[in-house]
Amino acid sequence: MNERYDIAIIGSGPAGLSAALNAKIRNKKFIIFGSKEISNKLVKAHKINNYLGFYGKSGAEIRDEFAKHLKAMEIEITEEKINNIYSMGDYFALMVNDKMYEATSIILATGVNFGRPFKGEEEFLGKGVGYCATCDAPLYKDKVVTIIAYNKHEEAEANFIASIASKVYYIPMYKEKVEVDSSIEIVNDTLVEIVGENSVKKLVLKNREIETDGLFILRDSISPGQLVPGLKINENHVEVDRLMRTNIEGCFAAGDIVGAPYQYIKAAGEGNIAALSAVTYLDKIKKNSKEEK
Ligand code: FAD
């Protein structure tokens, strides 16, 4: 049987970390998923002047301060990317490829994706377009696969697919040096349109075309509606009330995912509220089950 957590926090930016601190202080059994690098967006900031107590520090310096804080409170980030979350009634099932985690409540803190979907992305979603290469890898045995990757750590996914597919094209959307398996063709170009009939057939890039059976778009965060089926979304953001409660009982959300202003301190504050609301929810469940006995 799977271990069941009181709270699963998805995302290790300021919102998720702040939720984790409060879950720890409230003595809850929790797990936080994300990256040991904490948040790509945090690191990218040149200078942050609007986060209380860190005047003039760079994003990387604040990241280091956050990391120290986590270490002092013995909080470990679990480096997994959650692909799907299903509400099972009295708990949530969190899927990571073929692994599953269980939690009574969840806090979504996965940030926001800027930019529109590619032309054809929504039309061919599930028909050749996917967001999790390792989950759908078996579908592409001996086929041609293209990966658009927004983060260097996706190189591992590309290498894995290369061991199954007949050919892999890799379009990096990041600046770091690309270090993928030598069988993978690196394409430094920009996708303009995904073309097909019943499923994806080719990709039109700015400077060339690629015939492909599958396309994986590996962004830093999956859109919340796809992550949690049934979640109420309003103009690309998760709808929440002042207690950071979503329309699904036991599911809370905080940070950029719930809307502008996109700011560190707002994200951290909302993470705090979400954790306290999750604690109240857990206490209510406990009380109800005692009364039933
Ligand atoms: P994020 O920081 O985006 O963190 C989301 C986390 O979730 C990431 O760790 C990601 O890896 C993880 N994640 C996503 N999906 C999954 C999944 N499926 N499974 C597991 N983990 C997942 N704000 C300011 O207040 N001041 C500034 O000066 C400032 N400068 C900025 C400069 C730049 C260049 C940028 C890009 C942003 C800046 N911001 C600034 C905005 C700020 O970065 C965001 O508001 C803040 O990071 C939001 O925090 P968050 O926790 O909601 O999300």
Short mmCIF file of C-alpha atoms and ligand atoms in Angstrom, two decimals:
data_model
loop_
_atom_site.label_atom_id
_atom_site.label_comp_id
_atom_site.label_asym_id
_atom_site.label_seq_id
_atom_site.Cartn_x
_atom_site.Cartn_y
_atom_site.Cartn_z
CA MET A 1 0.00 0.00 0.00
CA ASN A 2 1.19 3.53 -0.74
CA GLU A 3 2.22 5.81 2.08
CA ARG A 4 -0.39 8.56 2.42
CA TYR A 5 0.72 12.14 3.08
CA ASP A 6 -1.47 14.74 4.78
CA ILE A 7 -0.39 17.36 2.23
CA ALA A 8 1.36 17.10 -1.12
CA ILE A 9 2.79 20.38 -2.38
CA ILE A 10 3.45 20.57 -6.11
CA GLY A 11 6.03 23.21 -6.96
CA SER A 12 9.14 24.48 -5.22
CA GLY A 13 8.98 28.20 -5.99
CA PRO A 14 8.26 30.77 -3.26
CA ALA A 15 4.60 29.65 -3.01
CA GLY A 16 5.39 25.95 -2.58
CA LEU A 17 8.29 26.55 -0.19
CA SER A 18 6.27 28.85 2.00
CA ALA A 19 3.49 26.24 2.09
CA ALA A 20 6.08 23.62 3.09
CA LEU A 21 7.42 25.74 5.99
CA ASN A 22 3.93 26.12 7.38
CA ALA A 23 3.07 22.43 6.92
CA LYS A 24 6.24 21.61 8.83
CA ILE A 25 5.47 24.08 11.63
CA ARG A 26 1.97 22.58 11.90
CA ASN A 27 3.49 19.10 12.20
CA LYS A 28 1.82 17.67 9.14
CA LYS A 29 3.13 14.74 7.16
CA PHE A 30 3.87 16.40 3.84
CA ILE A 31 5.89 16.04 0.66
CA ILE A 32 7.01 18.82 -1.67
CA PHE A 33 7.72 18.12 -5.35
CA GLY A 34 9.85 20.32 -7.55
CA SER A 35 13.48 21.01 -8.24
CA LYS A 36 16.47 21.24 -5.90
CA GLU A 37 17.33 24.37 -7.92
CA ILE A 38 14.08 25.70 -6.34
CA SER A 39 12.62 27.81 -9.17
CA ASN A 40 13.94 28.70 -12.59
CA LYS A 41 12.09 31.99 -12.45
CA LEU A 42 13.60 32.91 -9.12
CA VAL A 43 17.13 32.32 -10.37
CA LYS A 44 16.52 34.36 -13.52
CA ALA A 45 15.81 37.62 -11.65
CA HIS A 46 18.76 39.99 -11.88
CA LYS A 47 17.93 42.05 -8.80
CA ILE A 48 14.97 41.78 -6.47
CA ASN A 49 14.03 44.91 -4.56
CA ASN A 50 10.46 44.15 -3.62
CA TYR A 51 10.96 41.11 -1.38
CA LEU A 52 10.98 42.17 2.24
CA GLY A 53 14.35 41.75 3.95
CA PHE A 54 16.44 40.97 0.84
CA TYR A 55 17.08 44.43 -0.61
CA GLY A 56 19.31 44.44 -3.68
CA LYS A 57 19.88 40.70 -3.76
CA SER A 58 19.86 38.75 -6.99
CA GLY A 59 17.45 35.88 -7.61
CA ALA A 60 20.32 33.39 -7.24
CA GLU A 61 21.26 34.88 -3.83
CA ILE A 62 17.68 34.64 -2.62
CA ARG A 63 17.50 31.07 -3.90
CA ASP A 64 20.53 30.28 -1.71
CA GLU A 65 18.84 31.92 1.30
CA PHE A 66 15.70 29.85 0.67
CA ALA A 67 17.84 26.70 0.43
CA LYS A 68 19.50 27.53 3.79
CA HIS A 69 16.07 28.06 5.35
CA LEU A 70 14.87 24.66 4.08
CA LYS A 71 18.01 22.94 5.36
CA ALA A 72 17.62 24.52 8.80
CA MET A 73 14.03 23.25 8.96
CA GLU A 74 15.00 19.84 7.55
CA ILE A 75 12.73 20.12 4.54
CA GLU A 76 13.74 18.05 1.50
CA ILE A 77 12.42 18.70 -1.98
CA THR A 78 11.46 15.53 -3.86
CA GLU A 79 12.75 15.97 -7.40
CA GLU A 80 9.82 14.62 -9.40
CA LYS A 81 7.60 16.19 -12.01
CA ILE A 82 3.96 15.38 -11.36
CA ASN A 83 2.15 14.55 -14.59
CA ASN A 84 -1.42 14.13 -13.40
CA ILE A 85 -3.42 14.39 -10.22
CA TYR A 86 -6.73 12.60 -9.73
CA SER A 87 -9.23 13.30 -6.99
CA MET A 88 -10.20 9.89 -5.59
CA GLY A 89 -12.84 11.16 -3.16
CA ASP A 90 -11.09 11.14 0.20
CA TYR A 91 -7.57 11.41 -1.20
CA PHE A 92 -5.57 12.47 -4.28
CA ALA A 93 -3.47 10.22 -6.51
CA LEU A 94 -0.41 11.99 -7.90
CA MET A 95 1.16 10.34 -10.92
CA VAL A 96 4.84 10.50 -11.83
CA ASN A 97 5.31 8.33 -14.91
CA ASP A 98 4.61 4.82 -13.55
CA LYS A 99 4.87 5.85 -9.87
CA MET A 100 1.98 7.05 -7.70
CA TYR A 101 1.92 9.17 -4.54
CA GLU A 102 -1.13 9.62 -2.31
CA ALA A 103 -2.16 12.63 -0.23
CA THR A 104 -5.29 13.68 1.61
CA SER A 105 -4.88 17.28 0.45
CA ILE A 106 -2.83 19.02 -2.24
CA ILE A 107 -1.42 22.49 -2.81
CA LEU A 108 -0.81 23.46 -6.42
CA ALA A 109 2.10 25.90 -6.69
CA THR A 110 3.44 25.17 -10.15
CA GLY A 111 3.77 28.77 -11.34
CA VAL A 112 2.51 30.03 -14.66
CA ASN A 113 3.51 29.51 -18.26
CA PHE A 114 3.80 32.67 -20.24
CA GLY A 115 3.00 32.54 -23.90
CA ARG A 116 0.32 31.00 -26.01
CA PRO A 117 0.15 27.38 -27.11
CA PHE A 118 1.69 26.63 -30.50
CA LYS A 119 -0.55 26.66 -33.53
CA GLY A 120 -2.08 23.16 -33.70
CA GLU A 121 -1.03 22.24 -30.13
CA GLU A 122 -4.54 22.07 -28.70
CA GLU A 123 -5.97 20.43 -31.84
CA PHE A 124 -3.44 17.57 -31.77
CA LEU A 125 -3.17 17.14 -28.01
CA GLY A 126 -3.47 13.39 -27.40
CA LYS A 127 -3.16 12.83 -31.15
CA GLY A 128 0.61 12.95 -31.34
CA VAL A 129 1.15 15.96 -29.08
CA GLY A 130 1.96 15.19 -25.44
CA TYR A 131 3.59 16.72 -22.39
CA CYS A 132 5.24 13.69 -20.76
CA ALA A 133 7.75 11.86 -22.91
CA THR A 134 8.48 9.02 -20.51
CA CYS A 135 4.74 8.33 -19.90
CA ASP A 136 3.92 7.92 -23.59
CA ALA A 137 7.25 6.49 -24.73
CA PRO A 138 5.91 2.97 -25.52
CA LEU A 139 3.57 4.50 -28.15
CA TYR A 140 6.58 5.64 -30.13
CA LYS A 141 8.57 2.43 -30.46
CA ASP A 142 10.44 2.65 -33.79
CA LYS A 143 8.73 5.95 -34.65
CA VAL A 144 9.96 9.49 -35.14
CA VAL A 145 9.64 11.80 -32.14
CA THR A 146 10.38 15.48 -31.71
CA ILE A 147 10.94 17.10 -28.33
CA ILE A 148 10.69 20.80 -27.60
CA ALA A 149 12.43 21.31 -24.26
CA TYR A 150 12.33 24.43 -22.11
CA ASN A 151 14.78 23.16 -19.51
CA LYS A 152 18.12 21.40 -19.61
CA HIS A 153 16.94 18.66 -17.27
CA GLU A 154 14.61 17.41 -20.04
CA GLU A 155 17.70 16.03 -21.79
CA ALA A 156 17.27 12.86 -19.72
CA GLU A 157 13.77 12.38 -21.18
CA ALA A 158 15.16 12.84 -24.70
CA ASN A 159 17.87 10.23 -24.08
CA PHE A 160 15.27 7.80 -22.77
CA ILE A 161 13.01 8.27 -25.82
CA ALA A 162 16.03 7.85 -28.09
CA SER A 163 16.43 4.30 -26.79
CA ILE A 164 12.90 3.48 -28.03
CA ALA A 165 12.15 5.70 -31.05
CA SER A 166 13.74 5.26 -34.48
CA LYS A 167 14.70 8.95 -34.59
CA VAL A 168 14.57 11.87 -32.15
CA TYR A 169 14.73 15.56 -33.04
CA TYR A 170 15.49 17.86 -30.10
CA ILE A 171 14.58 21.54 -30.17
CA PRO A 172 16.13 23.27 -27.13
CA MET A 173 14.44 26.45 -25.90
CA TYR A 174 17.11 27.17 -23.29
CA LYS A 175 20.52 28.82 -23.48
CA GLU A 176 22.71 26.21 -21.74
CA LYS A 177 24.86 23.82 -23.76
CA VAL A 178 22.85 20.86 -25.07
CA GLU A 179 24.31 17.49 -24.05
CA VAL A 180 22.12 14.74 -25.42
CA ASP A 181 22.82 11.28 -26.81
CA SER A 182 24.76 11.45 -30.10
CA SER A 183 21.91 9.70 -31.96
CA ILE A 184 19.62 12.69 -31.30
CA GLU A 185 19.46 15.45 -33.91
CA ILE A 186 19.57 18.87 -32.29
CA VAL A 187 17.50 21.43 -34.19
CA ASN A 188 18.07 25.06 -33.31
CA ASP A 189 14.90 26.49 -34.75
CA THR A 190 11.43 27.73 -33.74
CA LEU A 191 8.17 25.89 -34.18
CA VAL A 192 5.59 27.78 -36.22
CA GLU A 193 2.83 25.19 -36.73
CA ILE A 194 1.92 21.58 -36.00
CA VAL A 195 0.35 19.98 -39.07
CA GLY A 196 -1.53 16.69 -39.52
CA GLU A 197 -4.86 15.04 -40.26
CA ASN A 198 -6.04 12.58 -37.61
CA SER A 199 -2.70 12.86 -35.87
CA VAL A 200 0.53 14.86 -36.10
CA LYS A 201 2.36 14.45 -39.42
CA LYS A 202 4.84 17.29 -39.60
CA LEU A 203 6.18 20.37 -37.91
CA VAL A 204 6.65 23.62 -39.74
CA LEU A 205 9.63 25.44 -38.25
CA LYS A 206 10.89 28.88 -39.19
CA ASN A 207 13.68 27.47 -41.38
CA ARG A 208 12.69 23.90 -42.21
CA GLU A 209 10.04 21.22 -41.87
CA ILE A 210 10.25 17.98 -39.89
CA GLU A 211 8.15 14.87 -40.48
CA THR A 212 7.33 13.39 -37.11
CA ASP A 213 4.91 10.91 -35.52
CA GLY A 214 4.96 12.54 -32.12
CA LEU A 215 5.77 15.85 -30.49
CA PHE A 216 6.49 16.34 -26.79
CA ILE A 217 6.40 19.88 -25.49
CA LEU A 218 8.26 19.83 -22.19
CA ARG A 219 7.61 23.14 -20.45
CA ASP A 220 8.48 23.92 -16.85
CA SER A 221 4.86 23.59 -15.84
CA ILE A 222 1.87 21.74 -17.22
CA SER A 223 -1.32 23.77 -17.51
CA PRO A 224 -3.32 23.33 -14.28
CA GLY A 225 -6.47 22.13 -16.09
CA GLN A 226 -4.47 19.29 -17.56
CA LEU A 227 -2.67 18.54 -14.32
CA VAL A 228 -5.89 18.19 -12.32
CA PRO A 229 -8.95 17.21 -14.37
CA GLY A 230 -12.09 19.00 -13.17
CA LEU A 231 -10.24 22.01 -11.75
CA LYS A 232 -12.03 25.30 -12.34
CA ILE A 233 -9.92 27.62 -14.47
CA ASN A 234 -10.60 31.27 -15.10
CA GLU A 235 -8.62 32.97 -17.88
CA ASN A 236 -5.70 30.52 -17.61
CA HIS A 237 -5.53 30.72 -13.82
CA VAL A 238 -6.88 28.44 -11.12
CA GLU A 239 -9.93 29.98 -9.49
CA VAL A 240 -9.54 30.28 -5.72
CA ASP A 241 -11.23 32.06 -2.84
CA ARG A 242 -9.42 34.11 -0.19
CA LEU A 243 -8.44 30.91 1.64
CA MET A 244 -6.81 29.61 -1.57
CA ARG A 245 -9.46 26.89 -1.87
CA THR A 246 -10.22 25.65 -5.38
CA ASN A 247 -13.52 24.13 -6.55
CA ILE A 248 -12.21 20.66 -5.58
CA GLU A 249 -12.40 19.84 -1.87
CA GLY A 250 -8.95 19.37 -0.38
CA CYS A 251 -7.23 21.03 -3.35
CA PHE A 252 -5.62 24.43 -2.74
CA ALA A 253 -3.55 26.63 -5.02
CA ALA A 254 -1.08 29.49 -4.50
CA GLY A 255 1.32 31.76 -6.34
CA ASP A 256 1.46 32.68 -10.02
CA ILE A 257 -0.86 29.78 -10.85
CA VAL A 258 -3.80 31.68 -9.33
CA GLY A 259 -3.09 34.94 -11.14
CA ALA A 260 -1.30 38.27 -11.25
CA PRO A 261 0.49 40.14 -9.80
CA TYR A 262 3.32 37.72 -10.48
CA GLN A 263 5.50 38.54 -7.49
CA TYR A 264 7.60 36.53 -5.08
CA ILE A 265 6.14 37.98 -1.93
CA LYS A 266 2.56 37.50 -3.07
CA ALA A 267 3.37 33.87 -3.98
CA ALA A 268 4.96 33.26 -0.58
CA GLY A 269 2.01 34.85 1.25
CA GLU A 270 -0.48 32.73 -0.66
CA GLY A 271 1.57 29.59 0.03
CA ASN A 272 1.26 30.39 3.72
CA ILE A 273 -2.54 30.75 3.48
CA ALA A 274 -2.90 27.58 1.39
CA ALA A 275 -0.97 25.53 3.96
CA LEU A 276 -3.05 26.86 6.85
CA SER A 277 -6.25 26.15 4.91
CA ALA A 278 -5.05 22.61 4.18
CA VAL A 279 -4.42 22.15 7.91
CA THR A 280 -7.96 23.34 8.71
CA TYR A 281 -9.31 20.92 6.10
CA LEU A 282 -7.34 18.01 7.59
CA ASP A 283 -8.53 18.88 11.10
CA LYS A 284 -12.14 18.95 9.88
CA ILE A 285 -11.79 15.50 8.27
CA LYS A 286 -10.25 14.12 11.45
CA LYS A 287 -13.05 15.56 13.61
CA ASN A 288 -15.76 14.19 11.29
CA SER A 289 -14.27 10.71 11.25
CA LYS A 290 -14.05 10.72 15.08
CA GLU A 291 -17.73 11.73 15.30
CA GLU A 292 -18.72 8.93 12.90
CA LYS A 293 -17.03 6.30 15.13
P1 FAD B 1 7.50 29.54 -9.59
O1 FAD B 1 8.55 30.36 -8.96
O2 FAD B 1 7.31 29.62 -11.06
O3 FAD B 1 7.78 28.04 -9.16
C1 FAD B 1 7.05 26.98 -9.69
C2 FAD B 1 7.76 25.68 -9.31
O4 FAD B 1 6.93 24.57 -9.62
C3 FAD B 1 9.08 25.43 -10.05
O5 FAD B 1 10.01 24.97 -9.13
C4 FAD B 1 8.74 24.30 -11.03
O6 FAD B 1 9.84 23.48 -11.32
C5 FAD B 1 7.71 23.55 -10.21
N1 FAD B 1 6.78 22.73 -11.00
C6 FAD B 1 6.02 23.14 -12.04
N2 FAD B 1 5.27 22.13 -12.50
C7 FAD B 1 5.57 21.06 -11.71
C8 FAD B 1 5.11 19.71 -11.69
N3 FAD B 1 4.19 19.27 -12.56
N4 FAD B 1 5.62 18.86 -10.76
C9 FAD B 1 6.57 19.29 -9.87
N5 FAD B 1 7.02 20.58 -9.84
C10 FAD B 1 6.53 21.43 -10.75
N6 FAD B 1 8.85 38.91 -8.89
C11 FAD B 1 9.10 39.85 -7.94
O7 FAD B 1 8.37 39.94 -6.97
N7 FAD B 1 10.19 40.66 -8.07
C12 FAD B 1 11.07 40.59 -9.10
O8 FAD B 1 12.05 41.34 -9.14
C13 FAD B 1 10.82 39.61 -10.10
N8 FAD B 1 11.68 39.47 -11.14
C14 FAD B 1 11.45 38.50 -12.05
C15 FAD B 1 12.36 38.36 -13.11
C16 FAD B 1 12.18 37.38 -14.07
C17 FAD B 1 13.16 37.25 -15.21
C18 FAD B 1 11.04 36.51 -13.99
C19 FAD B 1 10.81 35.43 -15.02
C20 FAD B 1 10.13 36.65 -12.95
C21 FAD B 1 10.32 37.65 -11.97
N9 FAD B 1 9.41 37.80 -10.91
C22 FAD B 1 9.67 38.76 -9.97
C23 FAD B 1 8.20 36.97 -10.78
C24 FAD B 1 8.42 35.75 -9.86
O9 FAD B 1 9.46 34.97 -10.43
C25 FAD B 1 7.18 34.89 -9.71
O10 FAD B 1 6.08 35.67 -9.33
C26 FAD B 1 7.39 33.81 -8.63
O11 FAD B 1 8.51 33.00 -8.94
C27 FAD B 1 6.15 32.93 -8.53
O12 FAD B 1 6.37 31.94 -7.58
P2 FAD B 1 5.57 30.55 -7.66
O13 FAD B 1 6.00 29.78 -6.45
O14 FAD B 1 4.13 30.79 -7.87
O15 FAD B 1 6.06 29.83 -9.00
#
